[in-house]
Amino acid sequence: MNAQSNDAPASVPEFVPVVIVGAGPAGITAATLLAQYGIDCLVLDRHETAYPLPRAVHADDEIYRILARLGIGDEFAAHSRPGLGLRLIDTDMRVLTEIERSPQPSAAHGFPQMNMFDQPELEAMLRANLKRYPHAVMRGNVEVTGVTQSQTGRVRVSFLDRVRGGEQSVQANYVLGCDGANSPTRAAIGAHMYGLPFQQTWVVIDVDTDAELNQWEGCHQLCNPQRAGTYMRVSDTRHRWEFRLLDGETAADYQTIAAIEPLVRPWLGDTPADALKLVRVTAYTFRAQVANRWRDRNVFLLGDAAHLTPPFVGQGMAAGLRDAMNLTWKLAGVLDGTLPETVLDTYEQERKAHAAAMILMAVSVGAAMTGGGRLGDLIRHVVFPRMHNLRLPGTRTSAADGVTPGLHRSALVIKSRSPGGLAGTLCPNPVLNEGLRLDEVVGNRFALITSSSLTDAQRNQLSSRGAAVMLAAPGSDLDGWLRKGRASAAIVRPDRAVMQAGRSVEALCRAMPAFHGVKGASDQVGHRSM
Ligand SMILES: Cc1cc2nc3c(=O)[nH]c(=O)nc-3n(C[C@H](O)[C@H](O)[C@H](O)COP(=O)(O)OP(=O)(O)OC[C@H]3O[C@@H](n4cnc5c(N)ncnc54)[C@H](O)[C@@H]3O)c2cc1C
């Protein structure tokens, strides 16, 4: 695509390989990753600029790692604030339990485990960064009105120009529906949301103040069946509270400092309420749902279009970024002919179970915060204090680890019969000898990480398949990781999930897929090391 056309062209081409509906975090992430592979893509959104109202405030180290892959790691560092973890507190502000998070780079991903930020600021960074990739074009002020698939495998996306009027359309090989909770793409493919009978309406209060509130700098989860709440410091001056609304209440009841003061007073200490400036008060209905299917032929759902989670563990946007990370390299490989079309089946197989596990975790925290009666007391006083030993449903991951569950078995996650293997988990991102982190060296390729040396023939075989080779020196972080997983080598996918691991380096060299999704390396401004 024309490198100059990134600033909202007046017309669109008749055909683009990938059209992305929705320029929220999931859509822009998908566009950036595709553009890194040299795949032309067009992003359509009804708004010209990023959605201005704050929603997400927390990203974990895995998401920070994705942001770094997009090319905005340094900017995110400058605009985010590490947090110290999550505390469940009772109505007397006593700590029931605490899950700690370190502000130091984590062993798992190389970034702080808990990062507070402002979503509109992040979205502005993502959009500005996308402009650096000539293969991606963003078109705002258009309302997508239809997504239809023909027998030929092409998808037509119809849209209205909200400024000039008139309907236009564009054809694509693939369409990614990143169009949020009310996704028109989801409706177009006949999918629907289903899930837990969890539905709560909360008021979200964003406040700016120059005053120091002197609170513990993590997420305070107030457990109170009468009125659960959340408090977090988001930046130097921004603070976020969220409270469950009682029957009959609406956000309109809390539009002044005087109205919110009784709710937020426990966190104010000596600070007078008039030192607070209301940025925004709005109500959200939190749901716990996933779409019944995430794909119909060449149309895929990502982000809130595919799953909705209550924000109690700050993982909604995160799931959309993981979707984009999971799907885009597979699409790049299929589009350039190096991967079979069947790999696209693995997207929903891998991502749906993962998203559902994270939703269950959020709902469990929500149950501790809001649950009444003896069950609520049991969760708060017995279950959560033992949280460090609790496993996420269907996984070997504990909530206290701060590491999300591994991916389920698929054609691209080949697990051995013995439990505890590396397949499906994410490989670490240590600093290597050259001072660069693993992600910076491997870029968007597959990699074989091995503690055994390779023959020239094996090296040539891997190189001809487009894979990087990372030798894990004895005693290094990578060596320790392989040993812990009882493996001598691992095939790591471009999204850093382990495809297969084991003791036979020869077998793993043979199993390495050919993947040449990396094109036009000079275009990949977000990457230093391809
Ligand atoms: C109060 C609250 C707190 C949250 N806290 C966190 C948190 O701490 N951490 C976290 O990870 N997540 C959090 N989330 C969730 C997070 O905000 C969302 O999951 C995330 O914004 C979803 O991103 P998305 O790209 O999938 O969808 P969206 O951000 O909703 O973007 C969808 C885009 O599609 C466009 N669109 C829709 N229909 C059309 C159409 N017909 N034509 C053209 N364009 C269209 C929209 O304009 C929009 O730009 C929170 C959410 C809320 C409400």
Coordinates of C-alpha atoms and ligand atoms in Angstrom, one line a residue:
M1 CA 0.0 0.0 0.0
N2 CA 1.1 3.6 -0.5
A3 CA 3.3 4.6 2.3
Q4 CA 1.9 8.2 2.2
S5 CA -1.7 7.0 2.5
N6 CA -1.7 6.5 6.3
D7 CA -3.6 9.7 7.0
A8 CA -7.2 8.8 6.3
P9 CA -7.3 8.6 2.5
A10 CA -10.6 9.7 0.9
S11 CA -11.0 6.5 -1.0
V12 CA -10.1 2.9 -0.4
P13 CA -8.7 0.3 -2.8
E14 CA -11.0 -2.3 -4.2
F15 CA -9.0 -5.1 -2.5
V16 CA -6.8 -5.4 0.6
P17 CA -5.5 -8.8 1.9
V18 CA -6.8 -8.0 5.4
V19 CA -9.5 -5.6 6.6
I20 CA -9.8 -4.9 10.3
V21 CA -13.1 -3.6 11.6
G22 CA -12.4 -1.5 14.7
A23 CA -9.4 0.5 15.8
G24 CA -9.5 -0.2 19.5
P25 CA -6.5 -1.9 21.2
A26 CA -7.2 -5.3 19.6
G27 CA -7.6 -3.9 16.0
I28 CA -4.5 -1.6 16.1
T29 CA -2.4 -4.4 17.6
A30 CA -3.5 -6.8 14.9
A31 CA -2.8 -4.2 12.2
T32 CA 0.7 -3.4 13.6
L33 CA 1.7 -7.0 13.8
L34 CA 0.4 -7.8 10.3
A35 CA 2.2 -4.7 8.9
Q36 CA 5.4 -5.9 10.6
Y37 CA 5.1 -9.0 8.4
G38 CA 4.6 -6.8 5.3
I39 CA 0.9 -7.7 5.0
D40 CA -1.2 -4.8 3.6
C41 CA -4.2 -4.2 5.9
L42 CA -6.9 -1.6 6.2
V43 CA -8.3 -0.6 9.6
L44 CA -11.9 0.9 9.6
D45 CA -13.3 2.7 12.6
R46 CA -16.4 4.9 13.1
H47 CA -14.2 7.4 15.0
E48 CA -11.4 9.5 13.6
T49 CA -9.5 9.5 16.9
A50 CA -9.1 7.1 19.8
Y51 CA -12.1 6.6 22.2
P52 CA -11.3 9.4 24.7
L53 CA -12.9 8.0 27.9
P54 CA -10.7 6.0 30.3
R55 CA -11.4 2.3 30.6
A56 CA -8.5 -0.1 31.1
V57 CA -5.8 1.0 33.7
H58 CA -3.8 -2.2 34.2
A59 CA -1.5 -4.3 32.0
D60 CA 0.6 -7.2 33.2
D61 CA 4.2 -8.0 32.1
E62 CA 3.0 -10.3 29.2
I63 CA 1.0 -7.4 27.7
Y64 CA 3.9 -5.0 28.2
R65 CA 6.0 -7.6 26.3
I66 CA 3.5 -7.4 23.4
L67 CA 3.6 -3.6 23.5
A68 CA 7.4 -3.8 23.2
R69 CA 7.0 -6.1 20.2
L70 CA 4.7 -3.4 18.6
G71 CA 7.5 -0.9 19.1
I72 CA 6.1 1.2 21.9
G73 CA 7.8 -0.4 24.9
D74 CA 9.9 2.8 25.8
E75 CA 6.9 5.1 25.4
F76 CA 4.7 2.8 27.5
A77 CA 7.5 2.9 30.2
A78 CA 7.4 6.7 30.2
H79 CA 3.6 6.7 30.5
S80 CA 2.9 3.9 33.0
R81 CA 3.5 3.3 36.6
P82 CA 4.4 -0.1 38.2
G83 CA 1.9 -1.3 40.8
L84 CA 2.6 -3.5 43.8
G85 CA -0.1 -6.1 43.5
L86 CA -3.7 -6.8 44.6
R87 CA -5.1 -6.6 48.1
L88 CA -8.5 -7.9 49.2
I89 CA -9.6 -5.6 52.1
D90 CA -12.6 -5.7 54.4
T91 CA -14.9 -2.8 55.2
D92 CA -12.5 -1.8 58.1
M93 CA -9.7 -1.5 55.4
R94 CA -8.0 -4.6 57.0
V95 CA -6.0 -6.6 54.5
L96 CA -7.5 -10.1 54.0
T97 CA -4.9 -11.3 51.6
E98 CA -2.4 -9.8 49.2
I99 CA -0.9 -11.0 45.9
E100 CA 2.4 -9.2 45.4
R101 CA 3.7 -8.0 42.1
S102 CA 7.3 -6.8 41.6
P103 CA 8.1 -3.5 39.9
Q104 CA 11.4 -5.1 38.7
P105 CA 11.6 -6.8 35.3
S106 CA 9.9 -10.2 35.7
A107 CA 11.7 -13.5 35.0
A108 CA 8.8 -14.5 32.8
H109 CA 8.7 -11.6 30.4
G110 CA 11.3 -9.0 31.3
F111 CA 8.9 -6.2 32.4
P112 CA 7.2 -5.2 35.6
Q113 CA 4.4 -7.5 36.5
M114 CA 1.8 -4.8 37.1
N115 CA 1.6 -1.6 35.2
M116 CA -0.9 1.2 35.6
F117 CA -1.8 3.4 32.6
D118 CA -4.5 5.5 30.9
Q119 CA -6.2 3.7 28.0
P120 CA -6.8 6.7 25.8
E121 CA -3.1 7.6 26.2
L122 CA -2.1 4.0 25.3
E123 CA -4.5 4.0 22.3
A124 CA -3.0 7.3 21.1
M125 CA 0.5 5.7 21.3
L126 CA -0.8 2.6 19.4
R127 CA -2.3 4.8 16.6
A128 CA 0.7 7.0 16.3
N129 CA 3.0 4.0 16.1
L130 CA 0.8 2.4 13.4
K131 CA 1.5 5.4 11.2
R132 CA 5.1 4.3 11.1
Y133 CA 4.2 1.1 9.2
P134 CA 3.5 1.8 5.6
H135 CA 1.6 -1.5 5.1
A136 CA -1.2 -0.4 7.4
V137 CA -3.8 2.2 6.5
M138 CA -6.3 3.5 9.1
R139 CA -9.5 5.0 7.9
G140 CA -11.7 6.8 10.5
N141 CA -15.2 8.2 10.3
V142 CA -16.6 5.2 8.6
E143 CA -19.4 3.0 9.9
V144 CA -19.1 -0.6 8.8
T145 CA -22.6 -1.8 7.8
G146 CA -21.9 -5.2 6.3
V147 CA -19.5 -8.2 6.2
T148 CA -20.4 -10.8 3.6
Q149 CA -18.5 -13.8 2.3
S150 CA -18.7 -15.1 -1.3
Q151 CA -18.2 -18.6 -2.6
T152 CA -14.8 -17.5 -3.9
G153 CA -13.5 -17.0 -0.4
R154 CA -13.4 -13.2 -0.7
V155 CA -15.1 -11.1 2.0
R156 CA -16.8 -7.8 1.2
V157 CA -16.9 -5.1 3.9
S158 CA -19.4 -2.4 3.3
F159 CA -19.2 0.9 5.1
L160 CA -20.7 4.4 5.2
D161 CA -18.6 7.5 5.1
R162 CA -19.8 9.4 8.1
V163 CA -18.4 12.7 6.9
R164 CA -19.0 12.8 3.2
G165 CA -21.9 10.3 3.1
G166 CA -22.3 7.5 0.6
E167 CA -21.6 3.8 0.9
Q168 CA -18.4 2.1 -0.2
S169 CA -17.0 -1.4 0.0
V170 CA -13.7 -3.2 0.0
Q171 CA -12.9 -6.8 -0.6
A172 CA -10.4 -8.8 1.5
N173 CA -9.0 -12.3 1.9
Y174 CA -9.6 -12.1 5.6
V175 CA -11.6 -9.8 7.9
L176 CA -10.8 -9.4 11.6
G177 CA -13.8 -8.2 13.7
C178 CA -12.2 -6.1 16.4
D179 CA -15.3 -4.1 16.8
G180 CA -15.9 -4.4 20.5
A181 CA -18.7 -5.6 22.8
N182 CA -21.5 -4.9 20.4
S183 CA -19.6 -6.3 17.4
P184 CA -21.4 -6.0 14.1
T185 CA -18.9 -8.5 12.7
R186 CA -20.0 -11.0 15.3
A187 CA -23.6 -10.5 14.3
A188 CA -22.7 -10.8 10.6
I189 CA -21.2 -14.3 11.1
G190 CA -24.2 -15.4 13.2
A191 CA -22.2 -15.8 16.4
H192 CA -23.5 -14.9 19.8
M193 CA -22.2 -14.4 23.3
Y194 CA -22.8 -16.9 26.1
G195 CA -21.4 -17.3 29.6
L196 CA -21.8 -17.2 33.3
P197 CA -24.9 -15.6 34.8
F198 CA -22.7 -12.8 36.0
Q199 CA -23.9 -9.3 35.4
Q200 CA -23.2 -6.3 37.7
T201 CA -23.5 -2.6 37.2
W202 CA -20.6 -0.5 38.6
V203 CA -19.9 3.2 38.7
V204 CA -16.4 4.0 37.5
I205 CA -14.9 7.2 38.9
D206 CA -11.7 8.8 37.6
V207 CA -10.3 11.6 39.7
D208 CA -7.2 13.9 39.3
T209 CA -5.5 15.5 42.3
D210 CA -2.1 16.9 43.1
A211 CA -2.6 15.8 46.7
E212 CA -0.7 12.7 47.9
L213 CA -3.2 10.2 49.2
N214 CA -0.4 8.0 50.7
Q215 CA -2.1 4.7 49.9
W216 CA -0.4 1.4 49.1
E217 CA 0.2 1.5 45.4
G218 CA -1.6 -1.5 44.2
C219 CA -5.1 -2.5 43.5
H220 CA -7.4 -2.3 46.6
Q221 CA -10.4 -4.6 46.2
L222 CA -12.9 -3.8 48.9
C223 CA -14.9 -6.9 49.8
N224 CA -18.3 -5.8 50.8
P225 CA -21.5 -7.6 49.8
Q226 CA -23.4 -4.4 50.4
R227 CA -21.2 -2.3 48.2
A228 CA -18.0 -3.7 46.8
G229 CA -15.3 -1.3 45.5
T230 CA -11.9 -1.0 43.9
Y231 CA -9.3 1.7 44.3
M232 CA -6.0 2.2 42.3
R233 CA -3.5 4.9 41.7
V234 CA -3.1 5.2 38.0
S235 CA -0.5 7.9 37.5
D236 CA 1.1 10.8 39.4
T237 CA -2.2 12.6 39.6
R238 CA -4.9 10.1 38.4
H239 CA -6.8 7.9 40.7
R240 CA -9.5 5.3 39.8
W241 CA -12.4 4.1 42.0
E242 CA -15.1 1.6 41.0
F243 CA -18.1 0.8 43.1
R244 CA -21.0 -1.6 42.6
L245 CA -24.2 0.4 42.2
L246 CA -27.1 -0.5 44.5
D247 CA -30.6 -1.2 43.1
G248 CA -32.1 2.0 41.8
E249 CA -28.8 3.9 41.7
T250 CA -27.3 5.3 38.5
A251 CA -24.1 7.1 37.6
A252 CA -26.2 10.3 37.6
D253 CA -26.3 10.0 41.4
Y254 CA -22.5 10.5 41.5
Q255 CA -21.7 13.4 39.3
T256 CA -20.2 15.7 42.0
I257 CA -17.3 15.5 44.4
A258 CA -19.8 15.9 47.3
A259 CA -21.8 12.9 46.0
I260 CA -18.7 10.6 45.6
E261 CA -17.0 11.7 48.8
P262 CA -18.8 9.2 51.1
L263 CA -17.6 6.4 48.8
V264 CA -14.0 7.5 48.4
R265 CA -13.4 9.0 51.9
P266 CA -11.7 5.9 53.3
W267 CA -8.8 6.4 50.9
L268 CA -8.5 10.2 51.3
G269 CA -6.9 10.4 54.7
D270 CA -6.5 14.1 55.6
T271 CA -7.0 15.2 52.0
P272 CA -10.0 17.5 51.7
A273 CA -12.5 16.4 49.1
D274 CA -12.2 19.8 47.3
A275 CA -8.6 18.8 46.3
L276 CA -10.1 16.3 44.0
K277 CA -11.1 17.1 40.4
L278 CA -13.7 14.8 38.8
V279 CA -12.5 13.6 35.4
R280 CA -15.3 11.2 34.6
V281 CA -18.1 9.3 36.3
T282 CA -19.9 6.6 34.3
A283 CA -21.6 3.3 34.8
Y284 CA -20.6 0.0 33.2
T285 CA -22.4 -3.3 33.2
F286 CA -19.7 -6.0 33.7
R287 CA -20.3 -9.4 32.0
A288 CA -18.5 -12.7 31.8
Q289 CA -19.0 -14.0 28.3
V290 CA -17.4 -15.5 25.3
A291 CA -18.6 -15.8 21.7
N292 CA -19.9 -19.3 20.8
R293 CA -17.6 -19.2 17.8
W294 CA -14.8 -16.9 16.9
R295 CA -14.6 -17.7 13.1
D296 CA -16.7 -18.2 10.1
R297 CA -14.5 -19.2 7.2
N298 CA -12.4 -16.1 6.5
V299 CA -13.8 -13.8 9.2
F300 CA -12.4 -13.9 12.7
L301 CA -13.4 -12.2 16.0
L302 CA -10.8 -10.7 18.3
G303 CA -10.9 -8.6 21.5
D304 CA -14.2 -7.7 23.2
A305 CA -16.0 -9.0 20.1
A306 CA -15.0 -12.5 21.2
H307 CA -15.0 -12.2 25.0
L308 CA -16.1 -9.9 27.8
T309 CA -14.7 -10.1 31.3
P310 CA -15.4 -8.1 34.5
P311 CA -12.3 -5.9 35.0
F312 CA -11.5 -7.2 38.5
V313 CA -8.1 -8.6 37.5
G314 CA -7.6 -6.1 34.7
Q315 CA -7.4 -8.6 31.8
G316 CA -10.1 -7.5 29.2
M317 CA -7.9 -5.5 26.8
A318 CA -5.1 -7.9 27.6
A319 CA -7.1 -10.8 26.1
G320 CA -7.6 -8.8 22.9
L321 CA -3.9 -8.2 22.5
R322 CA -3.2 -11.9 23.1
D323 CA -5.8 -12.7 20.4
A324 CA -3.9 -10.4 17.9
M325 CA -0.6 -11.9 18.9
N326 CA -1.9 -15.4 18.4
L327 CA -3.7 -14.9 15.0
T328 CA -1.6 -12.5 13.0
W329 CA 1.5 -14.6 12.4
K330 CA -0.6 -17.5 11.4
L331 CA -2.4 -15.3 8.9
A332 CA 0.9 -14.0 7.7
G333 CA 2.2 -17.5 7.1
V334 CA -1.0 -18.6 5.3
L335 CA -1.0 -15.4 3.1
D336 CA 2.6 -15.9 2.0
G337 CA 2.0 -19.6 1.4
T338 CA 4.4 -21.1 4.0
L339 CA 1.8 -22.3 6.5
P340 CA -1.3 -24.4 5.6
E341 CA -4.7 -22.8 5.8
T342 CA -5.6 -25.4 8.6
V343 CA -3.4 -23.5 11.1
L344 CA -6.1 -20.9 11.3
D345 CA -8.3 -23.5 13.1
T346 CA -5.9 -23.3 16.0
Y347 CA -6.7 -19.7 16.8
E348 CA -10.1 -20.4 18.5
Q349 CA -8.9 -23.7 19.9
E350 CA -6.0 -22.0 21.7
R351 CA -7.5 -18.6 22.6
K352 CA -11.0 -19.5 23.7
A353 CA -10.0 -21.7 26.6
H354 CA -7.3 -19.2 27.7
A355 CA -9.8 -16.3 27.6
A356 CA -12.4 -18.4 29.6
A357 CA -9.8 -19.2 32.3
M358 CA -9.0 -15.6 32.8
I359 CA -12.7 -14.7 32.9
L360 CA -13.2 -17.3 35.6
M361 CA -10.3 -15.8 37.6
A362 CA -12.0 -12.4 37.4
V363 CA -15.3 -13.8 38.4
S364 CA -13.7 -15.5 41.4
V365 CA -12.2 -12.3 42.6
G366 CA -15.6 -10.6 42.0
A367 CA -17.3 -13.3 44.1
A368 CA -14.9 -12.6 46.9
M369 CA -15.6 -8.9 46.7
T370 CA -19.4 -9.0 46.3
G371 CA -20.5 -12.4 47.6
G372 CA -22.8 -12.3 50.5
G373 CA -23.8 -14.8 53.2
R374 CA -21.7 -17.7 54.4
L375 CA -20.4 -18.5 50.9
G376 CA -19.0 -15.0 50.5
D377 CA -17.4 -15.2 54.0
L378 CA -15.9 -18.6 53.1
I379 CA -14.4 -17.3 49.9
R380 CA -13.0 -14.1 51.6
H381 CA -11.7 -15.7 54.8
V382 CA -10.7 -19.2 53.8
V383 CA -10.2 -19.5 50.1
F384 CA -8.4 -16.3 49.3
P385 CA -5.9 -16.4 52.1
R386 CA -4.8 -19.6 50.5
M387 CA -4.7 -18.0 47.1
H388 CA -1.0 -18.7 46.6
N389 CA -1.7 -22.4 46.3
L390 CA -4.9 -22.1 44.2
R391 CA -4.7 -23.2 40.6
L392 CA -6.6 -21.5 37.8
P393 CA -9.4 -23.7 36.6
G394 CA -8.1 -26.3 34.2
T395 CA -4.5 -25.1 34.4
R396 CA -1.3 -25.6 36.4
T397 CA -1.0 -21.9 36.9
S398 CA -1.6 -20.3 40.3
A399 CA -3.1 -16.9 40.6
A400 CA -0.1 -15.8 42.7
D401 CA 2.4 -16.7 40.0
G402 CA 1.3 -13.8 37.8
V403 CA 1.8 -16.1 34.8
T404 CA -1.3 -16.8 32.7
P405 CA -2.2 -20.4 31.8
G406 CA -0.6 -22.3 29.0
L407 CA -2.4 -22.8 25.7
H408 CA -4.4 -26.0 25.1
R409 CA -3.2 -28.7 22.8
S410 CA -3.6 -27.9 19.1
A411 CA -1.8 -28.6 15.8
L412 CA 0.6 -25.9 16.8
V413 CA 0.9 -26.9 20.5
I414 CA 2.2 -30.5 20.6
K415 CA 2.3 -31.7 24.2
S416 CA 4.0 -34.8 25.4
R417 CA 2.1 -37.3 27.5
S418 CA 3.9 -36.4 30.8
P419 CA 2.6 -33.4 32.6
G420 CA 4.6 -30.3 33.3
G421 CA 6.1 -29.9 29.8
L422 CA 6.8 -26.5 28.2
A423 CA 4.4 -26.9 25.2
G424 CA 1.8 -24.1 25.2
T425 CA 3.6 -22.0 27.8
L426 CA 5.4 -18.7 26.8
C427 CA 9.2 -18.8 26.7
P428 CA 11.0 -16.3 28.8
N429 CA 12.5 -13.1 27.5
P430 CA 15.9 -12.8 29.2
V431 CA 18.6 -10.3 28.4
L432 CA 21.1 -12.2 26.2
N433 CA 24.9 -11.7 25.9
E434 CA 24.6 -8.9 23.4
G435 CA 22.5 -6.9 25.9
L436 CA 19.3 -7.4 23.9
R437 CA 16.3 -9.3 25.1
L438 CA 15.4 -12.6 23.4
D439 CA 12.4 -11.0 21.7
E440 CA 14.6 -8.3 20.1
V441 CA 16.9 -10.9 18.7
V442 CA 14.3 -13.4 17.5
G443 CA 11.8 -10.8 16.2
N444 CA 8.8 -12.2 14.4
R445 CA 10.3 -15.6 13.5
F446 CA 10.1 -19.1 14.9
A447 CA 13.1 -20.0 17.1
L448 CA 14.8 -23.2 18.2
I449 CA 16.1 -22.7 21.8
T450 CA 18.5 -25.4 22.5
S451 CA 21.1 -26.3 25.2
S452 CA 22.7 -28.9 22.8
S453 CA 24.9 -27.8 20.0
L454 CA 23.6 -28.3 16.4
T455 CA 25.3 -29.8 13.4
D456 CA 25.9 -27.6 10.3
A457 CA 23.2 -29.6 8.5
Q458 CA 20.7 -28.8 11.3
R459 CA 21.6 -25.1 11.3
N460 CA 21.1 -25.0 7.5
Q461 CA 17.8 -26.8 7.8
L462 CA 16.5 -24.3 10.4
S463 CA 17.8 -21.4 8.5
S464 CA 16.2 -22.5 5.2
R465 CA 12.9 -22.7 7.2
G466 CA 13.3 -19.1 8.4
A467 CA 13.9 -20.0 12.0
A468 CA 16.3 -18.4 14.5
V469 CA 18.6 -20.5 16.6
M470 CA 19.2 -19.5 20.2
L471 CA 21.9 -21.5 22.1
A472 CA 21.1 -21.7 25.8
A473 CA 24.5 -21.5 27.4
P474 CA 25.1 -23.7 30.5
G475 CA 23.8 -21.8 33.6
S476 CA 21.9 -19.2 31.6
D477 CA 18.3 -18.3 32.1
L478 CA 17.3 -20.2 29.0
D479 CA 19.2 -23.2 30.1
G480 CA 17.4 -23.1 33.5
W481 CA 14.1 -22.8 31.8
L482 CA 14.7 -25.8 29.5
R483 CA 15.9 -27.9 32.4
K484 CA 12.9 -27.0 34.5
G485 CA 10.7 -28.1 31.6
R486 CA 12.8 -31.4 31.3
A487 CA 13.8 -30.5 27.8
S488 CA 17.0 -30.0 25.8
A489 CA 15.3 -27.9 23.1
A490 CA 12.1 -26.1 22.3
I491 CA 10.4 -24.8 19.2
V492 CA 9.2 -21.3 20.0
R493 CA 6.5 -19.8 17.8
P494 CA 6.5 -16.1 16.7
D495 CA 4.0 -15.3 19.5
R496 CA 6.5 -16.9 21.9
A497 CA 4.3 -19.9 22.8
V498 CA 6.2 -23.1 22.8
M499 CA 5.0 -25.4 20.0
Q500 CA 6.9 -28.4 21.1
A501 CA 9.8 -29.3 23.5
G502 CA 11.8 -32.4 24.3
R503 CA 15.1 -34.1 24.5
S504 CA 15.6 -35.0 20.9
V505 CA 17.1 -31.9 19.2
E506 CA 17.1 -33.8 15.9
A507 CA 13.3 -34.5 16.1
L508 CA 12.7 -30.8 16.9
C509 CA 14.8 -29.6 14.0
R510 CA 12.7 -31.9 11.7
A511 CA 9.5 -30.6 13.3
M512 CA 10.3 -26.9 12.8
P513 CA 7.7 -25.4 10.4
A514 CA 8.8 -23.5 7.4
F515 CA 7.7 -19.9 8.0
H516 CA 8.8 -17.0 5.9
G517 CA 6.1 -14.6 7.0
V518 CA 8.8 -11.9 7.5
K519 CA 8.9 -9.7 4.5
G520 CA 10.1 -6.2 3.8
A521 CA 12.3 -6.1 6.9
S522 CA 13.2 -2.5 6.1
D523 CA 9.6 -1.5 6.6
Q524 CA 9.6 -2.9 10.1
V525 CA 10.4 0.2 12.0
G526 CA 9.1 -1.3 15.3
H527 CA 11.8 -3.9 15.2
R528 CA 15.5 -3.5 15.7
S529 CA 16.7 -7.0 15.2
M530 CA 15.1 -8.8 12.3
Ligands
LIG1 C1 -14.3 0.2 33.7 C2 -13.4 -0.7 32.8 C3 -12.2 -1.0 33.3 C4 -11.4 -1.8 32.5 N1 -10.1 -2.1 33.0 C5 -9.3 -2.9 32.3 C6 -8.0 -3.2 32.7 O1 -7.5 -2.6 33.8 N2 -7.2 -3.9 32.0 C7 -7.6 -4.5 30.8 O2 -6.8 -5.2 30.2 N3 -8.8 -4.2 30.3 C8 -9.7 -3.5 31.0 N4 -10.9 -3.2 30.6 C9 -11.4 -3.7 29.3 C10 -10.9 -2.9 28.1 O3 -11.2 -1.6 28.2 C11 -11.5 -3.5 26.8 O4 -11.4 -4.9 26.9 C12 -10.8 -3.1 25.5 O5 -11.0 -1.7 25.3 C13 -11.4 -3.8 24.3 O6 -10.6 -3.5 23.2 P1 -11.2 -3.9 21.8 O7 -10.2 -3.3 20.8 O8 -11.6 -5.3 21.7 O9 -12.6 -3.1 21.6 P2 -12.9 -1.5 21.8 O10 -11.9 -0.8 22.5 O11 -14.3 -1.4 22.2 O12 -12.8 -1.0 20.3 C14 -13.8 -1.4 19.3 C15 -13.7 -0.4 18.1 O13 -14.6 -0.8 17.1 C16 -15.2 0.4 16.6 N5 -16.5 0.0 15.9 C17 -17.5 -0.7 16.5 N6 -18.5 -0.9 15.6 C18 -18.1 -0.3 14.5 C19 -18.7 -0.2 13.2 N7 -19.9 -0.7 12.9 N8 -18.0 0.5 12.2 C20 -16.7 1.0 12.5 N9 -16.1 0.9 13.7 C21 -16.8 0.2 14.7 C22 -15.4 1.3 17.8 O14 -15.5 2.6 17.3 C23 -14.1 1.0 18.6 O15 -13.1 1.9 18.2 C24 -11.8 -2.3 31.3 C25 -13.1 -2.0 30.8 C26 -13.9 -1.2 31.6 C27 -15.2 -0.8 31.0

